[in-house]
CSV table of C-alpha atoms and ligand atoms in Angstrom, one decimal:
chain,number,residue,atom,x,y,z
A,1,UNK,CA,-15.0,42.5,7.7
A,2,UNK,CA,-16.8,45.1,10.0
A,3,UNK,CA,-14.4,44.3,12.8
A,4,UNK,CA,-11.4,44.8,10.6
A,5,UNK,CA,-12.6,48.2,9.4
A,6,UNK,CA,-13.6,49.3,12.8
A,7,UNK,CA,-10.2,48.3,14.2
A,8,UNK,CA,-8.5,50.3,11.4
A,9,UNK,CA,-10.7,53.4,11.8
A,10,UNK,CA,-10.5,53.3,15.5
A,11,UNK,CA,-6.7,52.9,15.9
A,12,UNK,CA,-4.7,53.2,12.6
A,13,UNK,CA,-6.3,56.0,10.5
A,14,UNK,CA,-5.8,59.2,12.5
A,15,UNK,CA,-7.5,61.3,9.7
A,16,UNK,CA,-10.9,59.6,10.5
A,17,UNK,CA,-12.9,60.0,13.6
A,18,UNK,CA,-15.1,56.9,14.3
A,19,UNK,CA,-18.4,58.4,15.6
A,20,UNK,CA,-20.6,55.3,15.9
A,21,UNK,CA,-21.0,51.5,15.1
A,22,UNK,CA,-24.1,49.6,14.1
A,23,UNK,CA,-25.0,45.9,14.1
A,24,UNK,CA,-28.5,44.3,14.3
A,25,UNK,CA,-27.1,41.6,16.7
A,26,UNK,CA,-26.9,43.2,20.1
A,27,UNK,CA,-24.1,40.9,21.5
A,28,UNK,CA,-22.0,41.6,18.3
A,29,UNK,CA,-22.5,45.3,18.7
A,30,UNK,CA,-21.6,45.3,22.4
A,31,UNK,CA,-18.5,43.3,21.8
A,32,UNK,CA,-17.1,45.4,19.0
A,33,UNK,CA,-18.0,48.8,20.5
A,34,UNK,CA,-16.8,47.7,23.9
A,35,UNK,CA,-13.5,46.6,22.5
A,36,UNK,CA,-12.8,49.9,20.9
A,37,UNK,CA,-14.5,52.0,23.6
A,38,UNK,CA,-17.1,53.5,21.2
A,39,UNK,CA,-20.0,55.0,23.2
A,40,UNK,CA,-22.3,55.6,20.4
A,41,UNK,CA,-24.0,52.4,19.3
A,42,UNK,CA,-27.0,51.7,17.1
A,43,UNK,CA,-28.9,48.4,16.5
A,44,UNK,CA,-30.7,50.2,13.5
A,45,UNK,CA,-28.8,51.6,10.5
A,46,UNK,CA,-31.5,54.1,9.7
A,47,UNK,CA,-31.3,55.6,13.1
A,48,UNK,CA,-27.5,56.0,12.9
A,49,UNK,CA,-28.0,57.8,9.5
A,50,UNK,CA,-30.0,60.5,11.4
A,51,UNK,CA,-26.8,61.8,13.0
A,52,UNK,CA,-25.7,64.9,11.2
A,53,UNK,CA,-22.1,64.5,12.5
A,54,UNK,CA,-21.6,61.4,10.4
A,55,UNK,CA,-20.2,62.2,7.0
A,56,UNK,CA,-19.5,58.7,5.7
A,57,UNK,CA,-20.4,55.1,6.5
A,58,UNK,CA,-18.7,51.7,5.8
A,59,UNK,CA,-21.1,49.0,5.0
A,60,UNK,CA,-19.8,45.5,5.9
A,61,UNK,CA,-23.0,43.6,6.1
A,62,UNK,CA,-23.8,40.5,4.1
A,63,UNK,CA,-23.9,41.1,0.3
A,64,UNK,CA,-27.6,40.7,-0.1
A,65,UNK,CA,-28.2,43.7,2.2
A,66,UNK,CA,-25.9,46.2,0.4
A,67,UNK,CA,-28.4,47.5,-2.2
A,68,UNK,CA,-30.9,48.6,0.5
A,69,UNK,CA,-28.3,50.0,2.9
A,70,UNK,CA,-26.3,51.9,0.3
A,71,UNK,CA,-29.4,53.6,-1.0
A,72,UNK,CA,-30.5,54.5,2.4
A,73,UNK,CA,-27.1,56.0,3.3
A,74,UNK,CA,-27.0,57.9,0.0
A,75,UNK,CA,-30.5,59.3,0.6
A,76,UNK,CA,-29.2,60.5,4.0
A,77,UNK,CA,-26.4,62.3,2.2
A,78,UNK,CA,-23.6,60.1,3.6
A,79,UNK,CA,-20.5,59.1,1.5
A,80,UNK,CA,-20.3,55.3,1.3
A,81,UNK,CA,-17.6,52.7,1.5
A,82,UNK,CA,-19.2,49.2,0.8
A,83,UNK,CA,-17.7,45.8,0.9
A,84,UNK,CA,-17.6,43.8,-2.4
A,85,UNK,CA,-19.7,43.0,-4.3
A,86,UNK,CA,-22.1,45.9,-4.3
A,87,UNK,CA,-24.8,43.6,-5.7
A,88,UNK,CA,-24.9,40.7,-8.1
A,89,UNK,CA,-27.6,42.5,-10.3
A,90,UNK,CA,-26.3,44.8,-12.9
A,91,UNK,CA,-29.3,47.2,-12.8
A,92,UNK,CA,-29.0,47.6,-9.0
A,93,UNK,CA,-25.3,48.6,-9.2
A,94,UNK,CA,-26.1,51.1,-11.9
A,95,UNK,CA,-28.8,52.5,-9.7
A,96,UNK,CA,-26.5,52.9,-6.7
A,97,UNK,CA,-23.9,54.5,-8.9
A,98,UNK,CA,-26.5,56.9,-10.4
A,99,UNK,CA,-27.8,57.9,-6.9
A,100,UNK,CA,-24.3,58.7,-5.7
A,101,UNK,CA,-23.4,60.8,-8.8
A,102,UNK,CA,-26.8,62.6,-8.6
A,103,UNK,CA,-26.0,63.7,-5.1
A,104,UNK,CA,-22.3,64.3,-5.6
A,105,UNK,CA,-21.4,61.7,-3.0
A,106,UNK,CA,-18.5,59.2,-3.0
A,107,UNK,CA,-19.3,55.4,-3.4
A,108,UNK,CA,-16.2,53.2,-3.0
A,109,UNK,CA,-16.2,49.4,-3.2
A,110,UNK,CA,-13.9,47.2,-1.1
A,111,UNK,CA,-11.6,45.5,-3.7
A,112,UNK,CA,-8.8,45.6,-1.1
A,113,UNK,CA,-6.3,43.6,-3.1
A,114,UNK,CA,-5.5,46.7,-5.1
A,115,UNK,CA,-4.1,48.2,-2.0
A,116,UNK,CA,-1.9,45.2,-1.1
A,117,UNK,CA,1.7,46.5,-1.2
A,118,UNK,CA,3.0,43.6,-3.3
A,119,UNK,CA,0.1,43.7,-5.9
A,120,UNK,CA,0.2,47.5,-6.0
A,121,UNK,CA,3.9,47.3,-6.8
A,122,UNK,CA,3.2,44.9,-9.7
A,123,UNK,CA,0.6,47.4,-11.1
A,124,UNK,CA,3.1,50.3,-10.7
A,125,UNK,CA,5.8,48.3,-12.6
A,126,UNK,CA,3.3,47.4,-15.4
A,127,UNK,CA,2.2,50.9,-15.6
A,128,UNK,CA,5.7,52.3,-15.8
A,129,UNK,CA,6.4,50.3,-18.9
A,130,UNK,CA,9.3,48.3,-17.3
A,131,UNK,CA,7.9,45.0,-18.6
A,132,UNK,CA,6.8,46.5,-22.0
A,133,UNK,CA,3.4,45.5,-23.5
A,134,UNK,CA,1.7,43.1,-21.1
A,135,UNK,CA,1.0,39.8,-22.8
A,136,UNK,CA,-0.1,37.4,-20.1
A,137,UNK,CA,-1.5,38.0,-16.6
A,138,UNK,CA,-1.4,34.9,-14.3
A,139,UNK,CA,-3.3,34.8,-11.0
A,140,UNK,CA,-3.3,31.9,-8.6
A,141,UNK,CA,-5.9,32.3,-5.9
A,142,UNK,CA,-6.7,29.4,-3.6
A,143,UNK,CA,-8.4,29.5,-0.2
A,144,UNK,CA,-7.1,27.4,2.7
A,145,UNK,CA,-10.4,25.7,3.4
A,146,UNK,CA,-14.1,25.8,2.2
A,147,UNK,CA,-16.5,28.1,4.1
A,148,UNK,CA,-19.5,26.6,5.9
A,149,UNK,CA,-22.5,25.3,3.9
A,150,UNK,CA,-24.7,28.1,4.9
A,151,UNK,CA,-22.1,30.7,3.7
A,152,UNK,CA,-21.7,28.8,0.4
A,153,UNK,CA,-25.5,28.9,-0.3
A,154,UNK,CA,-25.7,32.6,0.3
A,155,UNK,CA,-22.4,33.5,-1.3
A,156,UNK,CA,-23.5,33.9,-5.0
A,157,UNK,CA,-21.2,31.1,-6.0
A,158,UNK,CA,-17.5,30.7,-6.6
A,159,UNK,CA,-17.2,33.3,-9.3
A,160,UNK,CA,-19.1,36.2,-7.6
A,161,UNK,CA,-17.8,35.4,-4.1
A,162,UNK,CA,-14.2,34.4,-4.6
A,163,UNK,CA,-13.0,34.9,-8.1
A,164,UNK,CA,-14.5,38.4,-8.1
A,165,UNK,CA,-11.4,39.6,-6.5
A,166,UNK,CA,-9.3,38.0,-9.1
A,167,UNK,CA,-11.4,39.4,-11.9
A,168,UNK,CA,-10.9,42.9,-10.6
A,169,UNK,CA,-7.2,42.3,-10.0
A,170,UNK,CA,-6.7,40.9,-13.6
A,171,UNK,CA,-8.2,44.1,-15.2
A,172,UNK,CA,-6.3,46.3,-12.7
A,173,UNK,CA,-2.9,44.6,-13.4
A,174,UNK,CA,-3.4,44.4,-17.1
A,175,UNK,CA,-4.6,48.1,-17.2
A,176,UNK,CA,-7.3,47.0,-19.6
A,177,UNK,CA,-10.9,45.8,-19.5
A,178,UNK,CA,-11.8,42.1,-20.0
A,179,UNK,CA,-13.6,41.5,-23.2
A,180,UNK,CA,-14.1,37.7,-23.2
A,181,UNK,CA,-14.1,34.8,-20.6
A,182,UNK,CA,-13.7,31.1,-21.2
A,183,UNK,CA,-14.1,29.2,-17.9
A,184,UNK,CA,-14.1,25.6,-16.8
A,185,UNK,CA,-15.2,24.6,-13.2
A,186,UNK,CA,-15.8,21.5,-11.2
A,187,UNK,CA,-16.2,20.0,-7.7
A,188,UNK,CA,-13.1,18.2,-6.5
A,189,UNK,CA,-12.9,19.4,-2.9
A,190,UNK,CA,-16.3,18.8,-1.2
A,191,UNK,CA,-19.7,17.5,-2.5
A,192,UNK,CA,-21.3,20.3,-0.5
A,193,UNK,CA,-20.6,22.6,-3.4
A,194,UNK,CA,-22.4,20.4,-5.7
A,195,UNK,CA,-25.4,20.2,-3.4
A,196,UNK,CA,-25.4,24.0,-3.4
A,197,UNK,CA,-25.3,24.2,-7.1
A,198,UNK,CA,-21.7,25.7,-7.0
A,199,UNK,CA,-18.2,24.7,-7.9
A,200,UNK,CA,-15.0,24.6,-5.8
A,201,UNK,CA,-12.3,24.5,-8.5
A,202,UNK,CA,-12.0,26.6,-11.6
A,203,UNK,CA,-9.6,27.6,-14.5
A,204,UNK,CA,-10.5,30.9,-16.3
A,205,UNK,CA,-9.1,32.2,-19.5
A,206,UNK,CA,-9.4,36.0,-20.0
A,207,UNK,CA,-9.0,38.2,-23.1
A,208,UNK,CA,-8.4,41.9,-22.4
A,209,UNK,CA,-9.2,44.8,-24.7
A,210,UNK,CA,-5.5,45.6,-25.3
A,211,UNK,CA,-5.0,42.1,-26.7
A,212,UNK,CA,-3.4,40.6,-23.6
A,213,UNK,CA,-4.5,37.3,-22.2
A,214,UNK,CA,-5.0,36.1,-18.6
A,215,UNK,CA,-5.5,32.9,-16.6
A,216,UNK,CA,-6.9,32.5,-13.1
A,217,UNK,CA,-6.9,29.3,-11.2
A,218,UNK,CA,-9.0,28.8,-8.1
A,219,UNK,CA,-9.5,26.2,-5.4
A,220,UNK,CA,-11.5,26.4,-2.3
A,221,UNK,CA,-9.0,24.2,-0.5
A,222,UNK,CA,-5.1,24.5,-0.6
A,223,UNK,CA,-3.9,22.3,2.3
A,224,UNK,CA,-0.8,24.4,2.7
A,225,UNK,CA,-2.6,27.7,3.3
A,226,UNK,CA,-3.9,30.7,1.4
A,227,UNK,CA,-2.2,30.7,-1.9
A,228,UNK,CA,-2.2,34.2,-3.5
A,229,UNK,CA,0.3,34.8,-6.4
A,230,UNK,CA,0.4,37.0,-9.4
A,231,UNK,CA,2.5,37.4,-12.4
A,232,UNK,CA,2.5,39.7,-15.4
A,233,UNK,CA,4.5,38.7,-18.4
A,234,UNK,CA,5.3,41.3,-21.1
A,235,UNK,CA,7.4,42.2,-24.2
A,236,UNK,CA,10.3,43.4,-22.2
A,237,UNK,CA,10.2,41.3,-19.1
A,238,UNK,CA,8.1,39.8,-16.3
A,239,UNK,CA,7.1,40.8,-12.8
A,240,UNK,CA,5.9,38.4,-10.2
A,241,UNK,CA,5.1,38.2,-6.4
A,242,UNK,CA,4.8,35.1,-4.3
A,243,UNK,CA,3.0,34.3,-1.1
A,244,UNK,CA,3.6,36.2,2.1
A,245,UNK,CA,4.8,34.1,4.9
A,246,UNK,CA,5.0,34.8,8.8
A,247,UNK,CA,8.8,34.7,8.5
A,248,UNK,CA,11.5,34.3,5.9
A,249,UNK,CA,13.5,31.4,7.3
A,250,UNK,CA,14.8,28.7,5.1
A,251,UNK,CA,15.7,25.4,6.8
A,252,UNK,CA,17.9,22.9,4.9
A,253,UNK,CA,18.3,19.3,6.2
A,254,UNK,CA,18.7,15.7,5.1
A,255,UNK,CA,15.2,15.6,3.7
A,256,UNK,CA,15.1,18.9,1.9
A,257,UNK,CA,14.6,22.6,1.9
A,258,UNK,CA,11.9,23.9,4.1
A,259,UNK,CA,10.3,27.4,4.8
A,260,UNK,CA,7.2,28.8,6.4
A,261,UNK,CA,3.8,28.1,5.0
A,262,UNK,CA,1.8,31.1,3.5
A,263,UNK,CA,-0.1,33.3,5.9
A,264,UNK,CA,-3.3,31.3,6.7
A,265,UNK,CA,-6.2,33.5,5.3
A,266,UNK,CA,-7.3,36.9,4.2
A,267,UNK,CA,-7.4,38.5,7.6
A,268,UNK,CA,-3.6,37.8,8.0
A,269,UNK,CA,-2.5,38.0,4.4
A,270,UNK,CA,-4.3,41.3,3.5
A,271,UNK,CA,-4.1,43.1,6.8
A,272,UNK,CA,-2.2,46.1,5.4
A,273,UNK,CA,-4.4,46.3,2.3
A,274,UNK,CA,-7.5,46.8,4.4
A,275,UNK,CA,-6.0,49.7,6.3
A,276,UNK,CA,-4.7,51.2,3.1
A,277,UNK,CA,-8.0,51.0,1.3
A,278,UNK,CA,-9.9,52.6,4.1
A,279,UNK,CA,-7.2,55.3,4.3
A,280,UNK,CA,-7.7,55.9,0.6
A,281,UNK,CA,-11.4,56.2,1.1
A,282,UNK,CA,-11.1,58.7,3.9
A,283,UNK,CA,-8.5,60.8,1.9
A,284,UNK,CA,-10.8,60.9,-1.2
A,285,UNK,CA,-13.7,62.0,0.9
A,286,UNK,CA,-11.8,64.7,2.8
A,287,UNK,CA,-10.1,66.0,-0.3
A,288,UNK,CA,-13.2,65.5,-2.5
A,289,UNK,CA,-11.2,63.5,-5.0
A,290,UNK,CA,-12.5,60.5,-7.0
A,291,UNK,CA,-12.5,57.2,-5.0
A,292,UNK,CA,-9.9,54.8,-6.3
A,293,UNK,CA,-12.4,51.8,-6.6
A,294,UNK,CA,-15.8,52.7,-8.1
A,295,UNK,CA,-19.2,51.2,-8.5
A,296,UNK,CA,-18.3,50.7,-12.1
A,297,UNK,CA,-15.3,48.6,-11.1
A,298,UNK,CA,-17.6,46.4,-8.9
A,299,UNK,CA,-20.1,46.2,-11.8
A,300,UNK,CA,-17.4,45.0,-14.2
A,301,UNK,CA,-16.2,42.4,-11.8
A,302,UNK,CA,-19.8,41.1,-11.4
A,303,UNK,CA,-20.3,41.0,-15.2
A,304,UNK,CA,-17.1,39.0,-15.7
A,305,UNK,CA,-18.3,36.7,-12.9
A,306,UNK,CA,-21.7,36.2,-14.6
A,307,UNK,CA,-19.9,35.6,-17.9
A,308,UNK,CA,-17.7,33.0,-16.3
A,309,UNK,CA,-20.6,31.1,-14.9
A,310,UNK,CA,-22.4,31.2,-18.3
A,311,UNK,CA,-19.2,30.0,-20.0
A,312,UNK,CA,-18.9,26.9,-17.7
A,313,UNK,CA,-22.8,26.2,-18.1
A,314,UNK,CA,-22.7,26.6,-21.9
A,315,UNK,CA,-19.2,25.2,-22.5
A,316,UNK,CA,-18.0,28.1,-24.6
A,317,UNK,CA,-16.3,31.4,-24.6
A,318,UNK,CA,-18.6,34.3,-23.5
A,319,UNK,CA,-18.0,37.9,-24.7
A,320,UNK,CA,-18.6,40.5,-22.0
A,321,UNK,CA,-20.8,42.5,-24.5
A,322,UNK,CA,-23.3,39.5,-24.3
A,323,UNK,CA,-24.1,40.5,-20.8
A,324,UNK,CA,-23.4,44.2,-20.6
A,325,UNK,CA,-23.4,46.9,-23.3
A,326,UNK,CA,-21.6,49.4,-21.1
A,327,UNK,CA,-24.8,51.1,-20.2
A,328,UNK,CA,-25.6,52.0,-23.8
B,1,NAD,N1,-12.8,42.3,1.0
B,1,NAD,C1,-12.6,41.1,1.5
B,1,NAD,O1,-11.5,40.6,1.6
B,1,NAD,C2,-13.8,40.4,2.1
B,1,NAD,C3,-13.7,39.3,2.9
B,1,NAD,C4,-14.8,38.7,3.5
B,1,NAD,C5,-16.0,39.2,3.3
B,1,NAD,N2,-16.2,40.3,2.4
B,1,NAD,C6,-17.5,41.0,2.2
B,1,NAD,O2,-17.9,41.6,3.5
B,1,NAD,C7,-19.3,41.5,3.7
B,1,NAD,C8,-19.5,41.0,5.1
B,1,NAD,O3,-19.1,39.7,5.1
B,1,NAD,P1,-18.7,39.1,6.6
B,1,NAD,O4,-18.1,37.7,6.3
B,1,NAD,O5,-18.1,40.0,7.4
B,1,NAD,O6,-20.2,38.8,7.1
B,1,NAD,P2,-20.6,38.4,8.6
B,1,NAD,O7,-21.9,37.7,8.4
B,1,NAD,O8,-19.5,37.8,9.4
B,1,NAD,O9,-20.9,39.8,9.3
B,1,NAD,C9,-22.0,40.7,8.9
B,1,NAD,C10,-22.4,41.5,10.1
B,1,NAD,O10,-23.4,42.4,9.6
B,1,NAD,C11,-24.5,42.5,10.6
B,1,NAD,N3,-25.7,42.9,9.9
B,1,NAD,C12,-26.5,42.2,9.0
B,1,NAD,N4,-27.5,42.9,8.6
B,1,NAD,C13,-27.3,44.1,9.2
B,1,NAD,C14,-28.1,45.4,9.0
B,1,NAD,N5,-29.1,45.4,8.2
B,1,NAD,N6,-27.7,46.4,9.8
B,1,NAD,C15,-26.6,46.3,10.6
B,1,NAD,N7,-25.9,45.2,10.7
B,1,NAD,C16,-26.3,44.1,10.0
B,1,NAD,C17,-24.5,41.0,11.1
B,1,NAD,O11,-25.2,41.0,12.5
B,1,NAD,C18,-23.1,40.6,11.2
B,1,NAD,O12,-22.5,41.0,12.5
B,1,NAD,C19,-19.7,40.7,2.5
B,1,NAD,O13,-20.3,41.5,1.5
B,1,NAD,C20,-18.6,40.0,2.0
B,1,NAD,O14,-18.7,39.6,0.6
B,1,NAD,C21,-15.1,40.9,1.9
């Protein structure tokens, strides 16, 4: 993810000046900085934070380092963009949020799918009232292939690593928070998930505060590529978007009708969303406007993920209020 954000900041977001890059792996640092001709390089994050000409940082390290690095950056008075999730622990997200607020600093979380032009259009249509009251949100989200075992073990599990994007998208599209989760999950793709105490296939039912309902289905392996579709059905109509493909051709022959497979994975499918989310962060910092995705959004997606895992383990619907009382 760091490479994607560096590439965008260096070449596609003229409002930002990329001052320095940091990575604890010297070869990785040299490769990325060399590719984009960035002279100022740091193997240590704390040293980079000492530079007064750095106003904001983008933290794209593994999720279990976010808490420490975000707090260090805020203490050094830098605005922070951090990849999702901020942290799987509710108290830690609350602390990061409180530290940012106390210092008047921006803290934005990388739920990039909100910035995908297709999904943003769906949200815009729902918000406009064109489909009336939303009744059902449907999200299909399937990866092309499972990640390596090491990643699975450190990922926080299916719901906190993968479905977390869909939880955020579901609340965003419905325009309403989730109040209850009922999830079923299993291992159908690869026994490695079972060994890691995880699942690779899930179906989740959501209830929103506004009365609407939602479904999410996930798989860690769709043999035809990255399957990313959403639909919102309402009292006056329905809005839906399908997969993005490398081209729009349709071939008809004696066997059938054929078209291109979906774009293979997130780097290709969500390219534009990553640029747009970083642009939104830069604009919010420069104009001192609220960031469009907050620590609270990350917290709520984590809480829904924890509720989904609890629901699977206890085989029952779980209310969000069982895990989080809204900070009261
Ligand atoms: N938004 C998305 O679509 C999306 C997609 C993939 C990953 N992610 C998130 O992005 C984050 C990074 O994931 P990734 O797959 O790019 O990880 P990665 O392991 O490929 O890369 C992480 C990099 O951080 C460096 N690093 C580790 N600790 C460091 C430290 N203390 N200081 C400086 N550099 C350090 C590592 O050397 C490595 O180069 C995770 O939080 C993940 O959940 C988001």
